[in-house]
PDB file of C-alpha atoms in Angstrom:
ATOM      1  CA  UNK A   1     117.530  94.292  95.308  1.00  0.00           C
ATOM      2  CA  UNK A   2     120.910  93.513  97.428  1.00  0.00           C
ATOM      3  CA  UNK A   3     121.146  89.575  98.360  1.00  0.00           C
ATOM      4  CA  UNK A   4     120.932  86.864  96.559  1.00  0.00           C
ATOM      5  CA  UNK A   5     121.708  83.666  96.852  1.00  0.00           C
ATOM      6  CA  UNK A   6     123.140  80.547  94.813  1.00  0.00           C
ATOM      7  CA  UNK A   7     119.864  78.540  93.961  1.00  0.00           C
ATOM      8  CA  UNK A   8     116.451  80.754  92.430  1.00  0.00           C
ATOM      9  CA  UNK A   9     116.364  84.316  93.140  1.00  0.00           C
ATOM     10  CA  UNK A  10     113.703  86.539  93.063  1.00  0.00           C
ATOM     11  CA  UNK A  11     115.004  89.669  90.773  1.00  0.00           C
ATOM     12  CA  UNK A  12     113.475  92.609  91.372  1.00  0.00           C
ATOM     13  CA  UNK A  13     114.712  95.912  89.184  1.00  0.00           C
ATOM     14  CA  UNK A  14     112.388  99.012  87.595  1.00  0.00           C
ATOM     15  CA  UNK A  15     113.027 100.054  83.714  1.00  0.00           C
ATOM     16  CA  UNK A  16     113.186 104.149  83.037  1.00  0.00           C
ATOM     17  CA  UNK A  17     112.986 106.219  80.050  1.00  0.00           C
ATOM     18  CA  UNK A  18     116.138 108.415  79.551  1.00  0.00           C
ATOM     19  CA  UNK A  19     113.931 110.730  80.707  1.00  0.00           C
ATOM     20  CA  UNK A  20     114.022 108.561  84.228  1.00  0.00           C
ATOM     21  CA  UNK A  21     109.737 108.814  83.339  1.00  0.00           C
ATOM     22  CA  UNK A  22     109.561 104.286  83.775  1.00  0.00           C
ATOM     23  CA  UNK A  23     108.206 102.009  82.030  1.00  0.00           C
ATOM     24  CA  UNK A  24     104.955 100.475  83.119  1.00  0.00           C
ATOM     25  CA  UNK A  25     104.205  96.864  81.427  1.00  0.00           C
ATOM     26  CA  UNK A  26     106.364  96.114  79.194  1.00  0.00           C
ATOM     27  CA  UNK A  27     107.386  92.491  77.466  1.00  0.00           C
ATOM     28  CA  UNK A  28     110.421  92.145  79.653  1.00  0.00           C
ATOM     29  CA  UNK A  29     113.475  88.789  79.762  1.00  0.00           C
ATOM     30  CA  UNK A  30     116.000  88.628  81.941  1.00  0.00           C
ATOM     31  CA  UNK A  31     119.903  88.085  81.174  1.00  0.00           C
ATOM     32  CA  UNK A  32     122.849  86.494  82.839  1.00  0.00           C
ATOM     33  CA  UNK A  33     126.286  85.935  82.893  1.00  0.00           C
ATOM     34  CA  UNK A  34     129.910  85.456  84.439  1.00  0.00           C
ATOM     35  CA  UNK A  35     131.149  88.862  85.499  1.00  0.00           C
ATOM     36  CA  UNK A  36     134.818  87.437  84.041  1.00  0.00           C
ATOM     37  CA  UNK A  37     132.376  86.284  81.027  1.00  0.00           C
ATOM     38  CA  UNK A  38     130.968  83.724  79.740  1.00  0.00           C
ATOM     39  CA  UNK A  39     127.945  82.378  77.848  1.00  0.00           C
ATOM     40  CA  UNK A  40     124.877  84.488  79.167  1.00  0.00           C
ATOM     41  CA  UNK A  41     121.834  81.913  80.432  1.00  0.00           C
ATOM     42  CA  UNK A  42     117.896  83.413  79.838  1.00  0.00           C
ATOM     43  CA  UNK A  43     115.939  84.245  78.555  1.00  0.00           C
ATOM     44  CA  UNK A  44     114.056  84.295  81.654  1.00  0.00           C
ATOM     45  CA  UNK A  45     110.826  86.151  81.739  1.00  0.00           C
ATOM     46  CA  UNK A  46     110.245  89.564  84.184  1.00  0.00           C
ATOM     47  CA  UNK A  47     106.430  90.209  85.288  1.00  0.00           C
ATOM     48  CA  UNK A  48     105.279  93.327  85.749  1.00  0.00           C
ATOM     49  CA  UNK A  49     103.503  94.110  88.750  1.00  0.00           C
ATOM     50  CA  UNK A  50     102.110  97.853  90.007  1.00  0.00           C
ATOM     51  CA  UNK A  51     102.430  99.285  92.568  1.00  0.00           C
ATOM     52  CA  UNK A  52      99.215 101.933  93.261  1.00  0.00           C
ATOM     53  CA  UNK A  53      96.982 101.649  96.034  1.00  0.00           C
ATOM     54  CA  UNK A  54      93.774 102.829  96.584  1.00  0.00           C
ATOM     55  CA  UNK A  55      94.139 106.673  97.247  1.00  0.00           C
ATOM     56  CA  UNK A  56      93.098 106.014 101.140  1.00  0.00           C
ATOM     57  CA  UNK A  57      95.877 104.409 101.539  1.00  0.00           C
ATOM     58  CA  UNK A  58      98.712 106.617 100.052  1.00  0.00           C
ATOM     59  CA  UNK A  59     101.126 108.553 102.379  1.00  0.00           C
ATOM     60  CA  UNK A  60     102.006 111.952 101.398  1.00  0.00           C
ATOM     61  CA  UNK A  61     104.873 110.591 100.617  1.00  0.00           C
ATOM     62  CA  UNK A  62     104.451 108.434  98.044  1.00  0.00           C
ATOM     63  CA  UNK A  63     102.398 111.271  97.032  1.00  0.00           C
ATOM     64  CA  UNK A  64     104.670 113.525  96.838  1.00  0.00           C
ATOM     65  CA  UNK A  65     107.235 111.728  95.460  1.00  0.00           C
ATOM     66  CA  UNK A  66     107.951 112.292  91.833  1.00  0.00           C
ATOM     67  CA  UNK A  67     110.412 109.732  91.707  1.00  0.00           C
ATOM     68  CA  UNK A  68     108.761 107.707  94.167  1.00  0.00           C
ATOM     69  CA  UNK A  69     108.170 103.827  92.552  1.00  0.00           C
ATOM     70  CA  UNK A  70     104.964 102.966  90.183  1.00  0.00           C
ATOM     71  CA  UNK A  71     105.417  99.964  89.363  1.00  0.00           C
ATOM     72  CA  UNK A  72     108.818  97.470  89.150  1.00  0.00           C
ATOM     73  CA  UNK A  73     109.650  94.058  87.040  1.00  0.00           C
ATOM     74  CA  UNK A  74     110.695  90.929  88.737  1.00  0.00           C
ATOM     75  CA  UNK A  75     111.480  87.672  87.261  1.00  0.00           C
ATOM     76  CA  UNK A  76     112.928  84.511  88.825  1.00  0.00           C
ATOM     77  CA  UNK A  77     116.571  83.536  87.993  1.00  0.00           C
ATOM     78  CA  UNK A  78     118.594  80.534  88.384  1.00  0.00           C
ATOM     79  CA  UNK A  79     122.358  81.455  89.764  1.00  0.00           C
ATOM     80  CA  UNK A  80     124.074  77.899  90.480  1.00  0.00           C
ATOM     81  CA  UNK A  81     127.700  79.237  91.721  1.00  0.00           C
ATOM     82  CA  UNK A  82     129.138  82.207  93.289  1.00  0.00           C
ATOM     83  CA  UNK A  83     130.743  85.353  92.256  1.00  0.00           C
ATOM     84  CA  UNK A  84     129.994  88.626  90.255  1.00  0.00           C
ATOM     85  CA  UNK A  85     128.015  88.852  87.424  1.00  0.00           C
ATOM     86  CA  UNK A  86     126.212  91.061  85.124  1.00  0.00           C
ATOM     87  CA  UNK A  87     122.649  91.565  84.083  1.00  0.00           C
ATOM     88  CA  UNK A  88     120.319  92.607  80.861  1.00  0.00           C
ATOM     89  CA  UNK A  89     117.121  93.295  80.320  1.00  0.00           C
ATOM     90  CA  UNK A  90     116.026  93.480  77.057  1.00  0.00           C
ATOM     91  CA  UNK A  91     112.646  94.517  77.032  1.00  0.00           C
ATOM     92  CA  UNK A  92     109.907  94.663  73.629  1.00  0.00           C
ATOM     93  CA  UNK A  93     109.652  98.433  72.916  1.00  0.00           C
ATOM     94  CA  UNK A  94     107.116  99.073  69.831  1.00  0.00           C
ATOM     95  CA  UNK A  95     108.031  96.288  67.697  1.00  0.00           C
ATOM     96  CA  UNK A  96     111.568  97.019  68.068  1.00  0.00           C
ATOM     97  CA  UNK A  97     113.914  94.661  70.805  1.00  0.00           C
ATOM     98  CA  UNK A  98     115.361  97.250  73.328  1.00  0.00           C
ATOM     99  CA  UNK A  99     118.819  95.973  75.364  1.00  0.00           C
ATOM    100  CA  UNK A 100     118.877  97.732  78.288  1.00  0.00           C
ATOM    101  CA  UNK A 101     121.840  99.729  80.185  1.00  0.00           C
ATOM    102  CA  UNK A 102     122.110  97.922  84.125  1.00  0.00           C
ATOM    103  CA  UNK A 103     122.250 100.315  86.910  1.00  0.00           C
ATOM    104  CA  UNK A 104     124.391  98.621  88.179  1.00  0.00           C
ATOM    105  CA  UNK A 105     128.213  96.620  87.026  1.00  0.00           C
ATOM    106  CA  UNK A 106     126.238  93.523  88.189  1.00  0.00           C
ATOM    107  CA  UNK A 107     124.501  91.647  90.736  1.00  0.00           C
ATOM    108  CA  UNK A 108     127.457  88.856  94.252  1.00  0.00           C
ATOM    109  CA  UNK A 109     125.826  85.596  94.649  1.00  0.00           C
ATOM    110  CA  UNK A 110     126.749  84.728  97.596  1.00  0.00           C
ATOM    111  CA  UNK A 111     127.007  80.651  99.104  1.00  0.00           C
ATOM    112  CA  UNK A 112     123.132  79.689 100.441  1.00  0.00           C
ATOM    113  CA  UNK A 113     124.359  78.014 103.361  1.00  0.00           C
ATOM    114  CA  UNK A 114     126.007  80.611 103.789  1.00  0.00           C
ATOM    115  CA  UNK A 115     123.281  82.990 104.696  1.00  0.00           C
ATOM    116  CA  UNK A 116     123.186  85.326 107.515  1.00  0.00           C
ATOM    117  CA  UNK A 117     119.078  86.119 106.840  1.00  0.00           C
ATOM    118  CA  UNK A 118     116.551  84.314 108.468  1.00  0.00           C
ATOM    119  CA  UNK A 119     115.163  81.897 105.165  1.00  0.00           C
ATOM    120  CA  UNK A 120     112.125  80.056 104.481  1.00  0.00           C
ATOM    121  CA  UNK A 121     111.378  77.571 107.588  1.00  0.00           C
ATOM    122  CA  UNK A 122     113.838  79.084 110.268  1.00  0.00           C
ATOM    123  CA  UNK A 123     113.533  80.159 113.221  1.00  0.00           C
ATOM    124  CA  UNK A 124     113.857  83.936 113.172  1.00  0.00           C
ATOM    125  CA  UNK A 125     115.945  86.437 115.938  1.00  0.00           C
ATOM    126  CA  UNK A 126     113.467  87.237 119.160  1.00  0.00           C
ATOM    127  CA  UNK A 127     113.491  90.803 118.592  1.00  0.00           C
ATOM    128  CA  UNK A 128     110.451  93.459 120.558  1.00  0.00           C
ATOM    129  CA  UNK A 129     109.574  96.335 117.798  1.00  0.00           C
ATOM    130  CA  UNK A 130     108.221  99.433 119.156  1.00  0.00           C
ATOM    131  CA  UNK A 131     104.405  99.525 119.915  1.00  0.00           C
ATOM    132  CA  UNK A 132     102.280 102.983 119.933  1.00  0.00           C
ATOM    133  CA  UNK A 133     102.396 102.067 124.786  1.00  0.00           C
ATOM    134  CA  UNK A 134     106.240 102.151 124.370  1.00  0.00           C
ATOM    135  CA  UNK A 135     105.948 105.676 122.293  1.00  0.00           C
ATOM    136  CA  UNK A 136     103.820 107.219 124.215  1.00  0.00           C
ATOM    137  CA  UNK A 137     102.583 109.444 121.531  1.00  0.00           C
ATOM    138  CA  UNK A 138     105.264 110.250 120.307  1.00  0.00           C
ATOM    139  CA  UNK A 139     104.497 108.181 117.144  1.00  0.00           C
ATOM    140  CA  UNK A 140     107.234 109.586 115.179  1.00  0.00           C
ATOM    141  CA  UNK A 141     109.604 108.628 116.873  1.00  0.00           C
ATOM    142  CA  UNK A 142     108.764 104.728 115.503  1.00  0.00           C
ATOM    143  CA  UNK A 143     107.674 106.009 112.269  1.00  0.00           C
ATOM    144  CA  UNK A 144     108.482 108.130 109.194  1.00  0.00           C
ATOM    145  CA  UNK A 145     105.090 107.960 108.169  1.00  0.00           C
ATOM    146  CA  UNK A 146     103.124 110.874 107.064  1.00  0.00           C
ATOM    147  CA  UNK A 147     101.089 109.492 108.629  1.00  0.00           C
ATOM    148  CA  UNK A 148     101.842 107.198 110.565  1.00  0.00           C
ATOM    149  CA  UNK A 149     100.774 103.709 109.824  1.00  0.00           C
ATOM    150  CA  UNK A 150      98.532 101.147 111.651  1.00  0.00           C
ATOM    151  CA  UNK A 151     100.815  98.136 112.020  1.00  0.00           C
ATOM    152  CA  UNK A 152     102.089  98.997 116.139  1.00  0.00           C
ATOM    153  CA  UNK A 153      99.514  97.616 117.952  1.00  0.00           C
ATOM    154  CA  UNK A 154     101.344  94.439 118.946  1.00  0.00           C
ATOM    155  CA  UNK A 155     105.428  93.791 119.997  1.00  0.00           C
ATOM    156  CA  UNK A 156     106.290  90.842 117.055  1.00  0.00           C
ATOM    157  CA  UNK A 157     107.548  89.268 120.423  1.00  0.00           C
ATOM    158  CA  UNK A 158     104.450  89.005 121.500  1.00  0.00           C
ATOM    159  CA  UNK A 159     103.028  87.812 119.238  1.00  0.00           C
ATOM    160  CA  UNK A 160     105.188  85.570 117.035  1.00  0.00           C
ATOM    161  CA  UNK A 161     104.296  81.457 117.280  1.00  0.00           C
ATOM    162  CA  UNK A 162     100.608  82.802 118.208  1.00  0.00           C
ATOM    163  CA  UNK A 163      99.927  83.808 114.917  1.00  0.00           C
ATOM    164  CA  UNK A 164     100.929  84.141 111.862  1.00  0.00           C
ATOM    165  CA  UNK A 165     102.891  88.348 111.272  1.00  0.00           C
ATOM    166  CA  UNK A 166     103.620  89.611 108.876  1.00  0.00           C
ATOM    167  CA  UNK A 167     106.956  92.552 109.240  1.00  0.00           C
ATOM    168  CA  UNK A 168     108.637  94.805 107.064  1.00  0.00           C
ATOM    169  CA  UNK A 169     110.987  96.369 107.836  1.00  0.00           C
ATOM    170  CA  UNK A 170     110.353 100.021 105.559  1.00  0.00           C
ATOM    171  CA  UNK A 171     111.302 103.769 105.792  1.00  0.00           C
ATOM    172  CA  UNK A 172     109.489 105.658 103.703  1.00  0.00           C
ATOM    173  CA  UNK A 173     111.064 109.599 104.622  1.00  0.00           C
ATOM    174  CA  UNK A 174     114.932 107.977 105.222  1.00  0.00           C
ATOM    175  CA  UNK A 175     114.224 104.685 102.077  1.00  0.00           C
ATOM    176  CA  UNK A 176     117.649 104.622  99.659  1.00  0.00           C
ATOM    177  CA  UNK A 177     115.927 103.091  97.794  1.00  0.00           C
ATOM    178  CA  UNK A 178     112.629 105.123  97.611  1.00  0.00           C
ATOM    179  CA  UNK A 179     109.898 102.573  97.555  1.00  0.00           C
ATOM    180  CA  UNK A 180     108.941 102.030 101.469  1.00  0.00           C
ATOM    181  CA  UNK A 181     107.073 104.176 100.454  1.00  0.00           C
ATOM    182  CA  UNK A 182     104.930 102.416  98.452  1.00  0.00           C
ATOM    183  CA  UNK A 183     105.575  99.445  99.645  1.00  0.00           C
ATOM    184  CA  UNK A 184     103.933 100.084 102.849  1.00  0.00           C
ATOM    185  CA  UNK A 185     101.106 101.549 101.657  1.00  0.00           C
ATOM    186  CA  UNK A 186     100.865  98.730 100.150  1.00  0.00           C
ATOM    187  CA  UNK A 187     100.924  96.684 103.411  1.00  0.00           C
ATOM    188  CA  UNK A 188      98.810  98.968 104.643  1.00  0.00           C
ATOM    189  CA  UNK A 189      96.311  98.388 101.711  1.00  0.00           C
ATOM    190  CA  UNK A 190      96.014  94.794 101.976  1.00  0.00           C
ATOM    191  CA  UNK A 191      96.065  95.420 106.508  1.00  0.00           C
ATOM    192  CA  UNK A 192      92.670  96.819 106.099  1.00  0.00           C
ATOM    193  CA  UNK A 193      91.500  93.471 103.759  1.00  0.00           C
ATOM    194  CA  UNK A 194      92.748  90.997 105.845  1.00  0.00           C
ATOM    195  CA  UNK A 195      90.890  90.944 109.358  1.00  0.00           C
ATOM    196  CA  UNK A 196      92.788  90.286 112.743  1.00  0.00           C
ATOM    197  CA  UNK A 197      93.991  86.940 111.607  1.00  0.00           C
ATOM    198  CA  UNK A 198      97.680  88.713 110.620  1.00  0.00           C
ATOM    199  CA  UNK A 199      99.360  90.563 112.226  1.00  0.00           C
ATOM    200  CA  UNK A 200     101.134  93.671 110.928  1.00  0.00           C
ATOM    201  CA  UNK A 201     104.268  95.016 112.233  1.00  0.00           C
ATOM    202  CA  UNK A 202     106.311  98.180 110.665  1.00  0.00           C
ATOM    203  CA  UNK A 203     109.471  98.604 111.622  1.00  0.00           C
ATOM    204  CA  UNK A 204     111.901 101.740 111.059  1.00  0.00           C
ATOM    205  CA  UNK A 205     115.840 101.206 109.555  1.00  0.00           C
ATOM    206  CA  UNK A 206     116.919 104.196 111.480  1.00  0.00           C
ATOM    207  CA  UNK A 207     117.833 104.337 114.976  1.00  0.00           C
ATOM    208  CA  UNK A 208     116.595 108.422 116.277  1.00  0.00           C
ATOM    209  CA  UNK A 209     114.652 108.104 112.364  1.00  0.00           C
ATOM    210  CA  UNK A 210     119.031 109.819 111.644  1.00  0.00           C
ATOM    211  CA  UNK A 211     121.027 108.349 108.608  1.00  0.00           C
ATOM    212  CA  UNK A 212     123.799 108.667 110.563  1.00  0.00           C
ATOM    213  CA  UNK A 213     123.305 107.079 113.606  1.00  0.00           C
ATOM    214  CA  UNK A 214     123.245 104.141 111.958  1.00  0.00           C
ATOM    215  CA  UNK A 215     120.183 101.253 111.285  1.00  0.00           C
ATOM    216  CA  UNK A 216     118.434 100.432 114.400  1.00  0.00           C
ATOM    217  CA  UNK A 217     119.023  96.225 116.780  1.00  0.00           C
ATOM    218  CA  UNK A 218     116.273  94.694 114.839  1.00  0.00           C
ATOM    219  CA  UNK A 219     117.591  95.279 111.827  1.00  0.00           C
ATOM    220  CA  UNK A 220     120.796  94.074 112.334  1.00  0.00           C
ATOM    221  CA  UNK A 221     119.777  91.525 114.893  1.00  0.00           C
ATOM    222  CA  UNK A 222     117.937  90.150 111.759  1.00  0.00           C
ATOM    223  CA  UNK A 223     121.310  90.641 109.854  1.00  0.00           C
ATOM    224  CA  UNK A 224     119.990  93.386 107.075  1.00  0.00           C
ATOM    225  CA  UNK A 225     122.007  95.599 105.288  1.00  0.00           C
ATOM    226  CA  UNK A 226     119.610  96.596 102.482  1.00  0.00           C
ATOM    227  CA  UNK A 227     116.117  97.582 102.392  1.00  0.00           C
ATOM    228  CA  UNK A 228     113.083  97.407 102.975  1.00  0.00           C
ATOM    229  CA  UNK A 229     112.166  93.434 103.126  1.00  0.00           C
ATOM    230  CA  UNK A 230     109.166  92.025 104.567  1.00  0.00           C
ATOM    231  CA  UNK A 231     109.038  88.854 106.451  1.00  0.00           C
ATOM    232  CA  UNK A 232     105.797  86.663 107.002  1.00  0.00           C
ATOM    233  CA  UNK A 233     105.659  83.499 109.393  1.00  0.00           C
ATOM    234  CA  UNK A 234     103.592  80.826 110.501  1.00  0.00           C
ATOM    235  CA  UNK A 235     101.423  80.334 113.270  1.00  0.00           C
ATOM    236  CA  UNK A 236     104.627  78.341 114.696  1.00  0.00           C
ATOM    237  CA  UNK A 237     107.447  80.933 114.306  1.00  0.00           C
ATOM    238  CA  UNK A 238     108.888  79.777 111.358  1.00  0.00           C
ATOM    239  CA  UNK A 239     109.882  82.535 108.711  1.00  0.00           C
ATOM    240  CA  UNK A 240     106.885  81.405 106.078  1.00  0.00           C
ATOM    241  CA  UNK A 241     108.565  83.986 102.690  1.00  0.00           C
ATOM    242  CA  UNK A 242     110.584  86.815 102.648  1.00  0.00           C
ATOM    243  CA  UNK A 243     111.238  89.868 100.331  1.00  0.00           C
ATOM    244  CA  UNK A 244     113.169  92.326  98.853  1.00  0.00           C
ATOM    245  CA  UNK A 245     113.093  95.152  98.360  1.00  0.00           C
ATOM    246  CA  UNK A 246     109.873  96.579  96.348  1.00  0.00           C
ATOM    247  CA  UNK A 247     106.525  94.239  96.035  1.00  0.00           C
ATOM    248  CA  UNK A 248     103.907  94.066  95.030  1.00  0.00           C
ATOM    249  CA  UNK A 249     100.125  93.956  96.401  1.00  0.00           C
ATOM    250  CA  UNK A 250      99.813  89.907  94.883  1.00  0.00           C
ATOM    251  CA  UNK A 251     103.072  89.368  95.975  1.00  0.00           C
ATOM    252  CA  UNK A 252     102.238  90.103  99.669  1.00  0.00           C
ATOM    253  CA  UNK A 253      99.385  88.347 100.054  1.00  0.00           C
ATOM    254  CA  UNK A 254     101.546  85.147  98.584  1.00  0.00           C
ATOM    255  CA  UNK A 255     103.958  85.668 101.530  1.00  0.00           C
ATOM    256  CA  UNK A 256     100.925  85.460 103.504  1.00  0.00           C
ATOM    257  CA  UNK A 257      99.158  82.892 102.132  1.00  0.00           C
ATOM    258  CA  UNK A 258     102.143  80.533 103.087  1.00  0.00           C
ATOM    259  CA  UNK A 259     102.283  81.733 106.246  1.00  0.00           C
ATOM    260  CA  UNK A 260      98.779  81.730 106.815  1.00  0.00           C
ATOM    261  CA  UNK A 261      99.011  77.870 104.713  1.00  0.00           C
TER     262      UNK A 261
END
C-alpha cells in the first residue's frame, strides 16, 4: 500500500523469510511511530489473508510466477496526523517474537480532506472502459491476463448507477507489485459465484499495455498512482468500498456486500 490518509487505514503487507519464501498464517502485530522520532503506537493485530483460488480460476501468470503473492496480512491502523511514519512488524515464530525488517523507510500520510482518489460515499469520474466489442477480437489489447479475464462485457459508464459494480484496475503481466495476477484471479472466482446482479469490470493500467507509454486515461481520471486498486459502487453510483493492493476473496466479498447492502 502507498496511499494513506488521516483516520483509519487498511495496511496490507507481506512477510518473507530471508530466502524470499513467504510466511503464511503467522501471529503478527504492527507498531507505528513518527519518522522523526516519538513514541510507538500499537500493537495493531494483523489478519492473515490467503490469495489462493481454485485451479480453474488461476491465470498462467500466477501459476508460472514463483514470486507471485500467495498471501497477505492486513491491519487497521489509525493515523491522527499527516506526516511520515515508521512501521514495524512483530511476528511470533517458533515461540519467539521476531521483529521484521521493514521493506521501505516508512509511509507518508496525507490529510483525508485532500484525498484526490474517489472515497466512500463519493461519485467517481464517469470513465469509459473498453469492452470485448471495442477490442474487435483483439482482446489482448485490453487485457494482459492469460487467458484474458471475463470482465470486459460492459462499459463502466453504461452500468454505473444502474446496478452494483466492481471496477478493478490491474495489469497481470506488467504489475510492479506482483499481486495483480492473483487479485484478478480472485475477482474471476468471486464473479463466477456472484451471478448477474453485480457487474465486474477489469481495467488495464498502461497505455497499449506498455509501461513506457504511461498510465491509461481511466487510471489518471481516478488519480491512481499505484496498482492494483479495486472499487465497488452501489446502485446509486457512489463508491461503497475501495482497496489498494492485494486483497483476499473474503475482503472482495465484503466490499461487494457494502455495494449491495
